[in-house]
Tab-separated table of C-alpha atoms and ligand atoms in Angstrom:
chain	number	residue	atom	x	y	z
F	1	MET	CA	52.302	1.225	36.326
F	2	GLU	CA	52.552	4.608	37.451
F	3	THR	CA	51.387	6.473	40.422
F	4	VAL	CA	50.324	10.055	40.195
F	5	THR	CA	49.034	12.131	43.126
F	6	TYR	CA	47.900	15.220	42.251
F	7	GLN	CA	46.570	16.231	45.514
F	8	ASP	CA	47.256	15.188	49.055
F	9	PRO	CA	46.310	14.048	51.299
F	10	SER	CA	44.984	10.559	50.313
F	11	LEU	CA	40.574	10.013	51.038
F	12	SER	CA	41.686	6.492	52.626
F	13	THR	CA	44.426	7.380	55.419
F	14	TYR	CA	43.798	9.029	58.749
F	15	ASP	CA	46.162	10.548	61.060
F	16	ILE	CA	46.581	9.207	64.700
F	17	TYR	CA	48.579	11.625	66.965
F	18	GLU	CA	49.904	9.546	70.015
F	19	PHE	CA	51.240	11.167	73.146
F	20	GLY	CA	52.684	9.723	76.775
F	21	ASN	CA	55.236	6.834	77.477
F	22	GLY	CA	52.155	4.320	76.975
F	23	GLU	CA	52.394	3.268	80.939
F	24	GLY	CA	48.619	4.510	82.209
F	25	THR	CA	45.448	5.253	81.714
F	26	GLU	CA	44.679	5.082	77.832
F	27	VAL	CA	42.381	7.507	76.128
F	28	VAL	CA	41.453	8.248	72.812
F	29	ILE	CA	39.422	11.280	71.515
F	30	THR	CA	37.919	10.692	67.838
F	31	ALA	CA	36.224	13.566	65.766
F	32	GLY	CA	35.489	13.912	62.322
F	33	ILE	CA	33.471	10.381	61.924
F	34	HIS	CA	31.080	12.753	60.617
F	35	GLY	CA	32.865	15.048	57.958
F	36	VAL	CA	31.364	18.082	58.168
F	37	GLU	CA	31.164	18.470	62.036
F	38	GLN	CA	33.905	20.997	62.152
F	39	THR	CA	33.353	22.398	65.777
F	40	ALA	CA	34.374	18.696	66.640
F	41	ILE	CA	37.427	18.494	64.689
F	42	TYR	CA	38.602	22.020	65.871
F	43	VAL	CA	38.500	20.378	69.693
F	44	ALA	CA	40.747	17.804	69.006
F	45	ARG	CA	43.139	19.672	67.015
F	46	LEU	CA	43.531	21.967	70.162
F	47	PHE	CA	44.275	18.768	71.906
F	48	VAL	CA	46.643	17.361	69.544
F	49	LYS	CA	48.251	21.190	70.077
F	50	TYR	CA	47.762	20.972	74.350
F	51	PHE	CA	49.964	17.870	74.091
F	52	GLU	CA	52.455	18.434	71.883
F	53	ASP	CA	53.672	21.311	74.027
F	54	HIS	CA	52.721	19.924	77.626
F	55	GLY	CA	53.679	16.174	76.919
F	56	ALA	CA	51.179	13.705	78.594
F	57	ASN	CA	51.054	10.602	80.940
F	58	GLY	CA	49.844	7.130	80.569
F	59	LYS	CA	48.573	7.533	76.678
F	60	VAL	CA	46.644	9.777	74.380
F	61	LYS	CA	45.400	9.140	71.168
F	62	ILE	CA	43.768	11.375	69.261
F	63	ILE	CA	42.543	11.233	65.585
F	64	PRO	CA	41.318	14.215	64.583
F	65	VAL	CA	39.421	13.684	61.612
F	66	CYS	CA	38.422	10.110	61.033
F	67	ASN	CA	36.981	10.300	58.053
F	68	GLN	CA	38.832	12.267	55.372
F	69	ALA	CA	36.248	11.867	52.408
F	70	ALA	CA	33.194	13.040	54.356
F	71	TYR	CA	35.959	15.590	55.584
F	72	PHE	CA	36.669	16.778	52.148
F	73	ASN	CA	33.224	16.550	51.028
F	74	ARG	CA	31.327	18.596	53.999
F	75	THR	CA	29.453	15.777	54.544
F	76	ARG	CA	28.191	13.588	57.301
F	77	THR	CA	28.361	10.496	55.515
F	78	SER	CA	30.976	9.341	52.861
F	79	PRO	CA	30.753	9.527	48.772
F	80	TYR	CA	32.385	6.474	48.493
F	81	ASP	CA	29.597	4.449	49.815
F	82	GLN	CA	26.952	7.033	51.345
F	83	LEU	CA	27.866	4.907	54.550
F	84	ASP	CA	27.078	6.948	57.723
F	85	LEU	CA	30.135	5.932	59.669
F	86	ASN	CA	28.943	5.851	62.731
F	87	ARG	CA	25.910	3.596	62.131
F	88	ILE	CA	28.399	0.985	60.745
F	89	PHE	CA	31.132	0.208	63.841
F	90	PRO	CA	32.528	-2.471	64.031
F	91	GLY	CA	32.945	-2.379	60.473
F	92	ASP	CA	34.097	-5.012	58.482
F	93	ALA	CA	38.315	-5.176	56.545
F	94	ASN	CA	36.335	-6.886	53.395
F	95	GLY	CA	33.415	-4.089	52.922
F	96	THR	CA	33.324	-0.830	51.212
F	97	GLN	CA	36.034	1.881	51.631
F	98	SER	CA	33.487	3.379	54.929
F	99	MET	CA	33.251	-0.293	56.249
F	100	GLN	CA	36.890	-0.525	55.963
F	101	LEU	CA	37.623	2.533	57.896
F	102	ALA	CA	35.078	1.339	60.670
F	103	HIS	CA	37.138	-1.676	60.868
F	104	SER	CA	40.492	0.013	61.345
F	105	ILE	CA	39.305	2.722	63.652
F	106	TRP	CA	37.526	0.002	65.862
F	107	GLN	CA	40.974	-2.030	65.802
F	108	ASP	CA	42.451	1.317	66.609
F	109	THR	CA	40.760	2.273	69.525
F	110	ARG	CA	40.841	-1.676	71.152
F	111	GLY	CA	43.189	-0.471	74.065
F	112	ALA	CA	41.228	2.410	75.102
F	113	ASP	CA	39.796	2.782	78.538
F	114	TYR	CA	38.077	5.962	77.438
F	115	ILE	CA	36.900	6.528	74.272
F	116	ILE	CA	35.693	10.802	73.879
F	117	ASP	CA	33.673	10.695	70.066
F	118	LEU	CA	33.503	14.518	69.224
F	119	HIS	CA	30.227	15.123	67.126
F	120	CYS	CA	28.516	18.577	66.326
F	121	CYS	CA	24.242	18.445	65.976
F	122	GLY	CA	24.366	21.763	63.727
F	123	GLN	CA	24.895	25.869	63.588
F	124	HIS	CA	21.052	25.823	65.613
F	125	GLY	CA	22.525	23.173	68.401
F	126	SER	CA	24.410	23.219	71.672
F	127	THR	CA	26.755	21.282	73.870
F	128	TYR	CA	24.910	18.043	75.372
F	129	VAL	CA	26.807	14.571	76.201
F	130	MET	CA	24.952	11.564	74.648
F	131	SER	CA	24.860	8.195	76.747
F	132	LEU	CA	23.774	5.083	77.677
F	133	TYR	CA	23.319	5.686	81.695
F	134	SER	CA	20.564	3.800	82.479
F	135	GLN	CA	21.992	0.512	80.762
F	136	PHE	CA	25.361	0.826	82.326
F	137	GLU	CA	26.225	1.901	85.647
F	138	HIS	CA	29.737	3.338	84.818
F	139	GLN	CA	28.418	5.516	82.279
F	140	SER	CA	26.579	7.730	85.545
F	141	ALA	CA	29.835	7.784	86.784
F	142	LEU	CA	31.704	8.725	84.021
F	143	VAL	CA	29.490	11.571	82.711
F	144	LYS	CA	29.442	13.120	86.321
F	145	LEU	CA	33.203	12.811	86.009
F	146	LEU	CA	33.182	14.161	82.523
F	147	GLY	CA	31.508	17.573	83.960
F	148	PHE	CA	29.509	18.833	81.250
F	149	PRO	CA	26.326	20.335	82.355
F	150	ASP	CA	23.585	18.470	80.087
F	151	VAL	CA	23.598	14.456	79.550
F	152	VAL	CA	21.054	12.992	77.267
F	153	HIS	CA	20.157	9.206	76.670
F	154	SER	CA	21.206	7.943	73.586
F	155	GLY	CA	18.230	6.693	71.172
F	156	GLY	CA	20.690	3.473	71.058
F	157	ALA	CA	20.577	3.347	67.373
F	158	ARG	CA	23.682	0.497	66.702
F	159	GLY	CA	26.610	0.708	65.008
F	160	GLN	CA	28.002	3.623	66.754
F	161	LEU	CA	31.644	3.631	68.067
F	162	PHE	CA	30.749	4.774	71.407
F	163	LEU	CA	27.908	2.046	71.744
F	164	GLU	CA	29.446	-0.365	70.147
F	165	ALA	CA	32.364	0.206	72.151
F	166	CYS	CA	30.363	-0.017	75.639
F	167	GLU	CA	28.814	-3.292	74.380
F	168	ALA	CA	32.320	-3.979	74.117
F	169	GLY	CA	32.946	-3.769	77.912
F	170	GLN	CA	34.448	-0.141	77.167
F	171	GLN	CA	33.999	3.281	78.403
F	172	ALA	CA	32.783	6.052	75.785
F	173	LEU	CA	30.807	8.346	75.796
F	174	LEU	CA	29.633	10.635	72.877
F	175	VAL	CA	30.059	14.478	72.995
F	176	GLU	CA	27.648	16.817	70.721
F	177	LEU	CA	28.705	20.574	70.082
F	178	LYS	CA	27.096	23.502	68.067
F	179	GLY	CA	28.172	23.963	64.916
F	180	GLY	CA	29.075	21.520	62.003
F	181	GLN	CA	26.083	21.405	60.153
F	182	PRO	CA	24.970	22.132	57.462
F	183	ASP	CA	28.467	23.630	55.397
F	184	GLY	CA	31.068	23.029	58.542
F	185	MET	CA	30.591	25.787	60.684
F	186	ILE	CA	33.105	26.064	63.682
F	187	ASP	CA	31.458	27.873	67.445
F	188	PHE	CA	34.476	28.793	69.261
F	189	ASP	CA	32.525	29.352	71.869
F	190	ALA	CA	31.102	25.661	72.374
F	191	ALA	CA	35.063	24.407	71.196
F	192	ASP	CA	36.453	26.620	73.705
F	193	LYS	CA	34.023	25.307	76.823
F	194	CYS	CA	34.582	21.063	75.400
F	195	PHE	CA	38.304	21.483	75.274
F	196	LYS	CA	38.368	22.609	79.089
F	197	GLN	CA	35.935	20.191	80.180
F	198	LEU	CA	38.164	17.437	78.572
F	199	LEU	CA	41.502	19.015	80.599
F	200	ASN	CA	39.113	18.670	83.643
F	201	PHE	CA	38.616	14.239	83.029
F	202	PHE	CA	41.768	14.552	81.414
F	203	LYS	CA	43.085	15.861	85.161
F	204	TYR	CA	40.942	12.676	86.286
F	205	THR	CA	42.502	9.905	84.273
F	206	GLY	CA	46.085	11.022	85.303
F	207	ASN	CA	46.923	11.578	81.524
F	208	ILE	CA	47.923	15.414	82.363
F	209	ALA	CA	51.346	15.993	82.588
F	210	THR	CA	51.432	19.954	84.222
F	211	THR	CA	50.634	20.816	87.591
F	212	ASP	CA	48.926	24.200	87.099
F	213	ILE	CA	45.885	22.639	85.940
F	214	ASP	CA	43.612	24.085	88.268
F	215	LYS	CA	44.084	27.123	87.102
F	216	ILE	CA	41.992	26.024	83.670
F	217	VAL	CA	39.573	24.014	84.660
F	218	LYS	CA	36.115	24.270	86.509
F	219	ALA	CA	33.016	21.212	87.292
F	220	HIS	CA	29.859	21.324	86.847
F	221	PRO	CA	26.808	19.486	88.118
F	222	VAL	CA	25.117	17.109	85.859
F	223	ARG	CA	21.579	17.044	84.933
F	224	PHE	CA	20.308	13.838	83.002
F	225	HIS	CA	17.710	13.665	80.569
F	226	GLU	CA	15.711	11.422	78.752
F	227	ARG	CA	15.803	10.465	75.027
F	228	MET	CA	15.619	13.049	72.291
F	229	THR	CA	12.188	13.990	70.787
F	230	THR	CA	11.636	15.851	67.815
F	231	LEU	CA	8.998	18.441	67.423
F	232	LYS	CA	7.828	18.409	63.740
F	233	ALA	CA	5.604	20.950	61.834
F	234	GLU	CA	2.143	19.249	61.466
F	235	HIS	CA	1.721	21.319	57.974
F	236	HIS	CA	3.356	24.045	56.201
F	237	GLY	CA	3.984	27.397	57.898
F	238	LEU	CA	6.554	30.194	58.926
F	239	PHE	CA	8.284	28.912	61.907
F	240	VAL	CA	9.665	31.431	64.693
F	241	PRO	CA	12.096	29.967	67.332
F	242	TYR	CA	11.493	32.491	71.167
F	243	VAL	CA	13.799	30.334	72.880
F	244	ASN	CA	17.398	29.128	72.686
F	245	ALA	CA	19.525	25.690	72.346
F	246	GLY	CA	20.582	24.927	75.410
F	247	VAL	CA	18.216	26.010	77.735
F	248	HIS	CA	15.693	24.300	80.256
F	249	TYR	CA	12.435	25.281	79.817
F	250	GLU	CA	9.245	24.114	81.890
F	251	HIS	CA	6.414	22.112	80.920
F	252	GLY	CA	4.285	25.033	79.013
F	253	THR	CA	6.247	27.576	78.005
F	254	ILE	CA	6.177	28.818	74.353
F	255	LEU	CA	9.090	27.323	72.396
F	256	GLY	CA	8.267	29.493	69.008
F	257	LYS	CA	5.506	29.477	67.080
F	258	LEU	CA	4.128	27.697	63.590
F	259	ASN	CA	2.614	30.840	61.666
F	260	ASN	CA	0.326	31.978	65.028
F	261	GLU	CA	-0.184	28.387	66.381
F	262	ASN	CA	2.636	28.074	69.601
F	263	ILE	CA	4.519	25.286	69.763
F	264	THR	CA	4.483	24.523	73.395
F	265	ALA	CA	6.850	22.384	75.848
F	266	PRO	CA	5.001	18.934	76.496
F	267	PHE	CA	7.028	18.509	79.290
F	268	ASP	CA	10.116	20.686	81.527
F	269	CYS	CA	12.966	19.875	78.931
F	270	TYR	CA	16.316	20.530	77.424
F	271	ILE	CA	16.544	22.581	74.003
F	272	ALA	CA	19.224	19.867	71.963
F	273	ALA	CA	18.627	22.553	69.357
F	274	ILE	CA	15.856	25.090	67.889
F	275	ASN	CA	15.605	25.986	63.977
F	276	TYR	CA	16.488	29.422	62.901
F	277	PRO	CA	13.059	31.279	61.547
F	278	ARG	CA	12.203	29.552	58.270
F	279	TYR	CA	9.201	28.483	56.030
F	280	CYS	CA	9.265	24.974	57.889
F	281	PHE	CA	7.521	21.935	55.673
F	282	SER	CA	4.854	19.535	56.862
F	283	GLY	CA	7.224	16.619	58.513
F	284	GLU	CA	10.018	18.915	59.029
F	285	ARG	CA	11.813	19.627	62.368
F	286	MET	CA	11.576	22.700	65.045
F	287	VAL	CA	12.717	21.965	67.734
F	288	ARG	CA	14.981	18.916	69.458
F	289	ILE	CA	14.054	18.711	73.095
F	290	ALA	CA	15.262	16.424	76.038
F	291	LYS	CA	13.109	15.542	78.859
F	292	THR	CA	14.401	16.631	82.081
F	293	LYS	CA	14.519	13.720	84.176
F	294	ASP	CA	13.530	14.028	87.878
G	1	ZN	ZN1	27.933	13.352	64.330
């Protein structure tokens, strides 16, 4: 038997970059669980470069592209079995390709004190953190520490790496960034802000080896929001957005129009994502919002 490799890399591998002497806090950064989410992958690779240049204290593990098959297919799900990797953790060593991948990543993240899982919420999205702050007390402390300005409560779908890790007693968060869907766009501005914010976090965890870190980080007060609400078109029509993603608006603000009807904010909210102008079909998403907590 002869194996012919006609193109590297294999789609059933992933690279783990490991830094530090292993003594101290262990932080794991994962990205590319959804293969098309390239702003996330870009940020993870910025950290690979950063720790290659500066070294690390404790232990830092970075997996920039968890799902190679989905990455090369520029899709959210795997072309092998159409599974969404972020719905099947902790996976199954005897399952399909994606189930085995989930199992392997699950094993590789068991030692982490913190897991930061990077994702993207689309070209018309914004940056926010998904958290289980109402369920686990440590989550509130963690998101304040992380310092991303906007935190949205997770919808609680099982099988997500961060959620299952929390259930298993670890501290884990999911960061959503602008970009990714539908064809892998990288938003450099979102990536840069995320990189700096996470540097701030690494300063707290003690993984940063350099002393001039104060020059490149800043802290933000954190605003908490409830679970995501999706405003969908009730009929076919021309959707025109009036507001921007990543901004807060008051109850009653006109967020856009569907034909000549106003789409108004049903409560004080954060705009997580808002579609570009387009003909929207009945039942399609126009805006994703999260209610601001008092
Ligand atoms: Zn994702």
